[in-house]
Amino acid sequence: MSTHVDFPVCLRLQGKRVLLVGAGNIADERGQQLVDAGARLRVVAPRVSPALRRLADEGRLELLERAYVSGDVHGQQLVFVATDDRQVSEAVAAEARDLGVWVNAADIPELCDFTLPSVGRRGPIVVAVSTSGQSPSLARQLRRRFMEQVGPGHVQLARLSGWLRKRLPCGAGRMRLLKQLVEGEAGELLTRGQRKAAWVRVRAALETFGETT
């Protein structure tokens, strides 16, 4: 059995050049995710779905309706392959590695420099479950279970924490306040939907913070 351990990370792809080779359901999902992340996406495939064509028509991705050819990886910062043609996947992966570009090949773990978790989102909260490419179905099942635990109050709490991080000076005091917000009564009230009562606690914590800085 494999003993390797994946290193989890969230990539910020805004403005990054990303190549997606292939079409089909997986390519549709990857393409939408990459566009949503702000990537400068180029899609190469002989035929594409209406969903990808619509994104191209909207100017959200560049579409090259042809087969992959050697040289397509040049200038790209990240590569995804979503095709059922093993030879194409191997050719893209080989070119990417020759150029030092990381690649993910759908359903072919041995060609991947990184794997993709099953992801769920609620506002700024991202729940990602990975089985290191061993069981995508299990990852999806667990992700659904975890997402059931994330409610509107958690989203509000995350946004409030982010808002405070931008406005309060760095230091131990801010760290204590944010921890108190999440773990204390204010956070508990927010997650239960009691916003007015939560804000009373937040204002009191901010007044105390101001007196100690």
PDB file of C-alpha atoms in Angstrom:
ATOM      1  CA  MET A   1       0.000   0.000   0.000  1.00  0.00           C
ATOM      2  CA  SER A   2       1.100   3.575  -0.696  1.00  0.00           C
ATOM      3  CA  THR A   3       2.672   5.369   2.249  1.00  0.00           C
ATOM      4  CA  HIS A   4       2.865   8.860   0.776  1.00  0.00           C
ATOM      5  CA  VAL A   5       1.027  11.702   2.491  1.00  0.00           C
ATOM      6  CA  ASP A   6      -0.496  14.553   0.502  1.00  0.00           C
ATOM      7  CA  PHE A   7       0.109  18.132   1.632  1.00  0.00           C
ATOM      8  CA  PRO A   8      -3.221  20.024   1.616  1.00  0.00           C
ATOM      9  CA  VAL A   9      -3.211  23.570   0.282  1.00  0.00           C
ATOM     10  CA  CYS A  10      -5.668  26.123  -1.133  1.00  0.00           C
ATOM     11  CA  LEU A  11      -4.365  27.776  -4.313  1.00  0.00           C
ATOM     12  CA  ARG A  12      -5.035  31.393  -5.199  1.00  0.00           C
ATOM     13  CA  LEU A  13      -5.384  31.298  -8.983  1.00  0.00           C
ATOM     14  CA  GLN A  14      -6.542  34.846  -9.649  1.00  0.00           C
ATOM     15  CA  GLY A  15      -4.817  35.912 -12.867  1.00  0.00           C
ATOM     16  CA  LYS A  16      -2.810  32.674 -13.177  1.00  0.00           C
ATOM     17  CA  ARG A  17      -2.498  30.992 -16.577  1.00  0.00           C
ATOM     18  CA  VAL A  18      -4.155  27.568 -16.421  1.00  0.00           C
ATOM     19  CA  LEU A  19      -4.606  24.963 -19.153  1.00  0.00           C
ATOM     20  CA  LEU A  20      -7.485  22.474 -19.253  1.00  0.00           C
ATOM     21  CA  VAL A  21      -7.241  19.695 -21.829  1.00  0.00           C
ATOM     22  CA  GLY A  22     -10.384  17.677 -22.510  1.00  0.00           C
ATOM     23  CA  ALA A  23     -14.163  17.814 -22.453  1.00  0.00           C
ATOM     24  CA  GLY A  24     -17.041  16.054 -20.737  1.00  0.00           C
ATOM     25  CA  ASN A  25     -18.584  16.273 -17.283  1.00  0.00           C
ATOM     26  CA  ILE A  26     -15.296  16.433 -15.392  1.00  0.00           C
ATOM     27  CA  ALA A  27     -13.974  19.163 -17.694  1.00  0.00           C
ATOM     28  CA  ASP A  28     -17.205  21.125 -17.208  1.00  0.00           C
ATOM     29  CA  GLU A  29     -16.810  20.987 -13.444  1.00  0.00           C
ATOM     30  CA  ARG A  30     -13.098  21.829 -13.539  1.00  0.00           C
ATOM     31  CA  GLY A  31     -13.650  24.658 -15.986  1.00  0.00           C
ATOM     32  CA  GLN A  32     -16.356  26.310 -13.891  1.00  0.00           C
ATOM     33  CA  GLN A  33     -14.278  25.973 -10.720  1.00  0.00           C
ATOM     34  CA  LEU A  34     -11.200  27.470 -12.358  1.00  0.00           C
ATOM     35  CA  VAL A  35     -13.137  30.379 -13.857  1.00  0.00           C
ATOM     36  CA  ASP A  36     -14.762  31.041 -10.481  1.00  0.00           C
ATOM     37  CA  ALA A  37     -11.278  31.115  -8.924  1.00  0.00           C
ATOM     38  CA  GLY A  38     -10.252  33.856 -11.350  1.00  0.00           C
ATOM     39  CA  ALA A  39      -7.832  31.790 -13.434  1.00  0.00           C
ATOM     40  CA  ARG A  40      -6.894  32.864 -16.961  1.00  0.00           C
ATOM     41  CA  LEU A  41      -8.183  29.613 -18.363  1.00  0.00           C
ATOM     42  CA  ARG A  42      -7.416  28.093 -21.760  1.00  0.00           C
ATOM     43  CA  VAL A  43      -9.437  25.029 -22.786  1.00  0.00           C
ATOM     44  CA  VAL A  44      -8.175  22.710 -25.532  1.00  0.00           C
ATOM     45  CA  ALA A  45     -10.608  20.085 -26.854  1.00  0.00           C
ATOM     46  CA  PRO A  46     -11.985  19.004 -30.250  1.00  0.00           C
ATOM     47  CA  ARG A  47     -15.540  19.345 -28.940  1.00  0.00           C
ATOM     48  CA  VAL A  48     -16.864  21.066 -25.839  1.00  0.00           C
ATOM     49  CA  SER A  49     -20.118  21.195 -23.923  1.00  0.00           C
ATOM     50  CA  PRO A  50     -22.618  24.066 -24.102  1.00  0.00           C
ATOM     51  CA  ALA A  51     -21.510  25.045 -20.583  1.00  0.00           C
ATOM     52  CA  LEU A  52     -17.877  25.599 -21.580  1.00  0.00           C
ATOM     53  CA  ARG A  53     -18.893  27.272 -24.841  1.00  0.00           C
ATOM     54  CA  ARG A  54     -21.086  29.691 -22.904  1.00  0.00           C
ATOM     55  CA  LEU A  55     -18.151  30.617 -20.648  1.00  0.00           C
ATOM     56  CA  ALA A  56     -16.042  31.189 -23.767  1.00  0.00           C
ATOM     57  CA  ASP A  57     -18.742  33.365 -25.353  1.00  0.00           C
ATOM     58  CA  GLU A  58     -18.842  35.415 -22.157  1.00  0.00           C
ATOM     59  CA  GLY A  59     -15.095  35.979 -22.409  1.00  0.00           C
ATOM     60  CA  ARG A  60     -14.366  34.059 -19.205  1.00  0.00           C
ATOM     61  CA  LEU A  61     -12.068  31.524 -20.857  1.00  0.00           C
ATOM     62  CA  GLU A  62     -10.124  31.009 -24.072  1.00  0.00           C
ATOM     63  CA  LEU A  63     -11.361  28.095 -26.171  1.00  0.00           C
ATOM     64  CA  LEU A  64      -9.250  26.222 -28.734  1.00  0.00           C
ATOM     65  CA  GLU A  65     -11.463  23.666 -30.448  1.00  0.00           C
ATOM     66  CA  ARG A  66      -8.859  21.175 -31.569  1.00  0.00           C
ATOM     67  CA  ALA A  67      -6.860  18.240 -30.264  1.00  0.00           C
ATOM     68  CA  TYR A  68      -3.967  18.780 -27.888  1.00  0.00           C
ATOM     69  CA  VAL A  69      -0.608  19.303 -29.578  1.00  0.00           C
ATOM     70  CA  SER A  70       2.890  19.444 -28.176  1.00  0.00           C
ATOM     71  CA  GLY A  71       3.640  22.985 -27.056  1.00  0.00           C
ATOM     72  CA  ASP A  72       0.212  23.702 -25.543  1.00  0.00           C
ATOM     73  CA  VAL A  73       1.673  23.627 -22.045  1.00  0.00           C
ATOM     74  CA  HIS A  74       4.216  26.393 -22.769  1.00  0.00           C
ATOM     75  CA  GLY A  75       3.415  29.548 -20.819  1.00  0.00           C
ATOM     76  CA  GLN A  76       0.970  27.817 -18.471  1.00  0.00           C
ATOM     77  CA  GLN A  77       1.346  27.798 -14.690  1.00  0.00           C
ATOM     78  CA  LEU A  78      -0.946  24.864 -13.922  1.00  0.00           C
ATOM     79  CA  VAL A  79      -2.391  22.060 -16.081  1.00  0.00           C
ATOM     80  CA  PHE A  80      -5.508  19.912 -15.807  1.00  0.00           C
ATOM     81  CA  VAL A  81      -6.300  16.942 -18.049  1.00  0.00           C
ATOM     82  CA  ALA A  82      -9.854  15.591 -18.246  1.00  0.00           C
ATOM     83  CA  THR A  83      -9.967  13.148 -21.143  1.00  0.00           C
ATOM     84  CA  ASP A  84     -10.662   9.438 -21.480  1.00  0.00           C
ATOM     85  CA  ASP A  85      -7.705   9.059 -23.871  1.00  0.00           C
ATOM     86  CA  ARG A  86      -4.816   7.668 -21.810  1.00  0.00           C
ATOM     87  CA  GLN A  87      -2.250   8.552 -24.484  1.00  0.00           C
ATOM     88  CA  VAL A  88      -3.301  12.191 -24.484  1.00  0.00           C
ATOM     89  CA  SER A  89      -3.175  12.319 -20.692  1.00  0.00           C
ATOM     90  CA  GLU A  90       0.318  10.829 -20.673  1.00  0.00           C
ATOM     91  CA  ALA A  91       1.540  13.224 -23.369  1.00  0.00           C
ATOM     92  CA  VAL A  92       0.215  16.295 -21.547  1.00  0.00           C
ATOM     93  CA  ALA A  93       1.663  15.104 -18.218  1.00  0.00           C
ATOM     94  CA  ALA A  94       5.053  14.406 -19.810  1.00  0.00           C
ATOM     95  CA  GLU A  95       5.232  17.868 -21.384  1.00  0.00           C
ATOM     96  CA  ALA A  96       4.150  19.532 -18.161  1.00  0.00           C
ATOM     97  CA  ARG A  97       6.822  17.748 -16.143  1.00  0.00           C
ATOM     98  CA  ASP A  98       9.507  18.548 -18.698  1.00  0.00           C
ATOM     99  CA  LEU A  99       8.601  22.217 -18.236  1.00  0.00           C
ATOM    100  CA  GLY A 100       8.293  22.029 -14.457  1.00  0.00           C
ATOM    101  CA  VAL A 101       4.548  22.709 -14.536  1.00  0.00           C
ATOM    102  CA  TRP A 102       2.311  20.859 -12.082  1.00  0.00           C
ATOM    103  CA  VAL A 103      -0.384  18.674 -13.621  1.00  0.00           C
ATOM    104  CA  ASN A 104      -3.548  16.892 -12.530  1.00  0.00           C
ATOM    105  CA  ALA A 105      -4.913  14.096 -14.697  1.00  0.00           C
ATOM    106  CA  ALA A 106      -8.475  13.090 -13.837  1.00  0.00           C
ATOM    107  CA  ASP A 107      -8.784   9.496 -12.592  1.00  0.00           C
ATOM    108  CA  ILE A 108      -5.078   8.722 -13.186  1.00  0.00           C
ATOM    109  CA  PRO A 109      -3.387   9.282  -9.793  1.00  0.00           C
ATOM    110  CA  GLU A 110       0.048   8.150 -10.998  1.00  0.00           C
ATOM    111  CA  LEU A 111       0.149  11.035 -13.501  1.00  0.00           C
ATOM    112  CA  CYS A 112      -0.808  13.650 -10.910  1.00  0.00           C
ATOM    113  CA  ASP A 113       1.499  16.074  -9.137  1.00  0.00           C
ATOM    114  CA  PHE A 114      -1.489  16.999  -6.979  1.00  0.00           C
ATOM    115  CA  THR A 115      -4.955  15.626  -6.325  1.00  0.00           C
ATOM    116  CA  LEU A 116      -8.232  17.496  -5.935  1.00  0.00           C
ATOM    117  CA  PRO A 117     -10.418  17.148  -2.854  1.00  0.00           C
ATOM    118  CA  SER A 118     -14.186  17.019  -2.892  1.00  0.00           C
ATOM    119  CA  VAL A 119     -15.149  20.619  -2.155  1.00  0.00           C
ATOM    120  CA  GLY A 120     -18.209  22.299  -0.661  1.00  0.00           C
ATOM    121  CA  ARG A 121     -18.627  26.069  -0.162  1.00  0.00           C
ATOM    122  CA  ARG A 122     -20.761  28.300   2.020  1.00  0.00           C
ATOM    123  CA  GLY A 123     -19.644  31.882   1.513  1.00  0.00           C
ATOM    124  CA  PRO A 124     -16.003  32.113   2.644  1.00  0.00           C
ATOM    125  CA  ILE A 125     -16.122  28.677   4.265  1.00  0.00           C
ATOM    126  CA  VAL A 126     -14.609  25.868   2.204  1.00  0.00           C
ATOM    127  CA  VAL A 127     -14.904  22.236   3.251  1.00  0.00           C
ATOM    128  CA  ALA A 128     -12.500  19.980   1.369  1.00  0.00           C
ATOM    129  CA  VAL A 129     -12.222  16.210   1.843  1.00  0.00           C
ATOM    130  CA  SER A 130      -9.481  14.170   0.223  1.00  0.00           C
ATOM    131  CA  THR A 131      -8.731  10.465   0.156  1.00  0.00           C
ATOM    132  CA  SER A 132      -5.434  11.151  -1.689  1.00  0.00           C
ATOM    133  CA  GLY A 133      -7.079   9.996  -4.902  1.00  0.00           C
ATOM    134  CA  GLN A 134      -8.000   6.583  -3.514  1.00  0.00           C
ATOM    135  CA  SER A 135     -11.784   6.916  -3.216  1.00  0.00           C
ATOM    136  CA  PRO A 136     -13.433  10.020  -4.728  1.00  0.00           C
ATOM    137  CA  SER A 137     -16.883   8.580  -3.923  1.00  0.00           C
ATOM    138  CA  LEU A 138     -16.056   8.376  -0.222  1.00  0.00           C
ATOM    139  CA  ALA A 139     -14.661  11.900  -0.292  1.00  0.00           C
ATOM    140  CA  ARG A 140     -17.925  13.183  -1.798  1.00  0.00           C
ATOM    141  CA  GLN A 141     -20.009  11.337   0.787  1.00  0.00           C
ATOM    142  CA  LEU A 142     -17.997  12.727   3.705  1.00  0.00           C
ATOM    143  CA  ARG A 143     -18.013  16.224   2.225  1.00  0.00           C
ATOM    144  CA  ARG A 144     -21.815  16.190   2.050  1.00  0.00           C
ATOM    145  CA  ARG A 145     -22.014  15.131   5.698  1.00  0.00           C
ATOM    146  CA  PHE A 146     -19.639  17.865   6.823  1.00  0.00           C
ATOM    147  CA  MET A 147     -21.421  20.533   4.796  1.00  0.00           C
ATOM    148  CA  GLU A 148     -24.662  19.705   6.593  1.00  0.00           C
ATOM    149  CA  GLN A 149     -23.015  21.062   9.737  1.00  0.00           C
ATOM    150  CA  VAL A 150     -22.238  24.479   8.204  1.00  0.00           C
ATOM    151  CA  GLY A 151     -25.111  26.920   8.667  1.00  0.00           C
ATOM    152  CA  PRO A 152     -25.752  30.603   7.873  1.00  0.00           C
ATOM    153  CA  GLY A 153     -24.475  31.584  11.317  1.00  0.00           C
ATOM    154  CA  HIS A 154     -21.077  30.047  10.595  1.00  0.00           C
ATOM    155  CA  VAL A 155     -20.863  32.070   7.380  1.00  0.00           C
ATOM    156  CA  GLN A 156     -21.703  35.280   9.257  1.00  0.00           C
ATOM    157  CA  LEU A 157     -19.114  34.432  11.893  1.00  0.00           C
ATOM    158  CA  ALA A 158     -16.416  33.869   9.272  1.00  0.00           C
ATOM    159  CA  ARG A 159     -17.213  37.158   7.540  1.00  0.00           C
ATOM    160  CA  LEU A 160     -17.247  39.048  10.818  1.00  0.00           C
ATOM    161  CA  SER A 161     -13.863  37.602  11.752  1.00  0.00           C
ATOM    162  CA  GLY A 162     -12.453  38.638   8.383  1.00  0.00           C
ATOM    163  CA  TRP A 163     -13.879  42.133   8.750  1.00  0.00           C
ATOM    164  CA  LEU A 164     -12.299  42.538  12.187  1.00  0.00           C
ATOM    165  CA  ARG A 165      -8.920  41.177  11.010  1.00  0.00           C
ATOM    166  CA  LYS A 166      -8.738  43.994   8.449  1.00  0.00           C
ATOM    167  CA  ARG A 167      -9.585  46.725  10.950  1.00  0.00           C
ATOM    168  CA  LEU A 168      -7.906  45.778  14.218  1.00  0.00           C
ATOM    169  CA  PRO A 169      -4.152  46.169  14.742  1.00  0.00           C
ATOM    170  CA  CYS A 170      -2.073  43.001  14.644  1.00  0.00           C
ATOM    171  CA  GLY A 171      -0.891  41.487  17.866  1.00  0.00           C
ATOM    172  CA  ALA A 172      -1.767  39.222  20.756  1.00  0.00           C
ATOM    173  CA  GLY A 173      -4.817  41.303  21.652  1.00  0.00           C
ATOM    174  CA  ARG A 174      -6.407  40.801  18.257  1.00  0.00           C
ATOM    175  CA  MET A 175      -5.656  37.080  18.377  1.00  0.00           C
ATOM    176  CA  ARG A 176      -7.358  36.783  21.764  1.00  0.00           C
ATOM    177  CA  LEU A 177     -10.394  38.739  20.622  1.00  0.00           C
ATOM    178  CA  LEU A 178     -10.882  36.684  17.464  1.00  0.00           C
ATOM    179  CA  LYS A 179     -10.489  33.448  19.382  1.00  0.00           C
ATOM    180  CA  GLN A 180     -12.996  34.666  21.958  1.00  0.00           C
ATOM    181  CA  LEU A 181     -15.384  35.630  19.162  1.00  0.00           C
ATOM    182  CA  VAL A 182     -15.312  32.164  17.612  1.00  0.00           C
ATOM    183  CA  GLU A 183     -15.178  30.056  20.757  1.00  0.00           C
ATOM    184  CA  GLY A 184     -17.172  32.247  23.117  1.00  0.00           C
ATOM    185  CA  GLU A 185     -20.788  33.274  23.587  1.00  0.00           C
ATOM    186  CA  ALA A 186     -20.915  35.657  20.628  1.00  0.00           C
ATOM    187  CA  GLY A 187     -19.973  32.911  18.220  1.00  0.00           C
ATOM    188  CA  GLU A 188     -22.431  30.498  19.771  1.00  0.00           C
ATOM    189  CA  LEU A 189     -25.251  33.025  19.461  1.00  0.00           C
ATOM    190  CA  LEU A 190     -24.416  33.748  15.830  1.00  0.00           C
ATOM    191  CA  THR A 191     -24.409  30.073  14.876  1.00  0.00           C
ATOM    192  CA  ARG A 192     -27.824  29.739  16.539  1.00  0.00           C
ATOM    193  CA  GLY A 193     -29.146  32.667  14.491  1.00  0.00           C
ATOM    194  CA  GLN A 194     -29.433  35.110  17.426  1.00  0.00           C
ATOM    195  CA  ARG A 195     -27.735  38.017  15.680  1.00  0.00           C
ATOM    196  CA  LYS A 196     -28.896  40.871  17.916  1.00  0.00           C
ATOM    197  CA  ALA A 197     -27.724  39.165  21.077  1.00  0.00           C
ATOM    198  CA  ALA A 198     -24.467  38.230  19.381  1.00  0.00           C
ATOM    199  CA  TRP A 199     -23.765  41.815  18.370  1.00  0.00           C
ATOM    200  CA  VAL A 200     -24.206  42.965  21.963  1.00  0.00           C
ATOM    201  CA  ARG A 201     -21.347  40.621  22.952  1.00  0.00           C
ATOM    202  CA  VAL A 202     -19.251  41.696  19.967  1.00  0.00           C
ATOM    203  CA  ARG A 203     -19.591  45.390  20.816  1.00  0.00           C
ATOM    204  CA  ALA A 204     -18.688  44.694  24.434  1.00  0.00           C
ATOM    205  CA  ALA A 205     -15.584  42.762  23.334  1.00  0.00           C
ATOM    206  CA  LEU A 206     -14.537  45.614  21.038  1.00  0.00           C
ATOM    207  CA  GLU A 207     -14.936  48.163  23.823  1.00  0.00           C
ATOM    208  CA  THR A 208     -12.740  46.028  26.060  1.00  0.00           C
ATOM    209  CA  PHE A 209     -10.221  45.672  23.231  1.00  0.00           C
ATOM    210  CA  GLY A 210     -10.104  49.450  22.787  1.00  0.00           C
ATOM    211  CA  GLU A 211      -9.460  49.996  26.490  1.00  0.00           C
ATOM    212  CA  THR A 212      -6.497  47.579  26.541  1.00  0.00           C
ATOM    213  CA  THR A 213      -4.703  48.841  23.388  1.00  0.00           C
TER     214      THR A 213
END
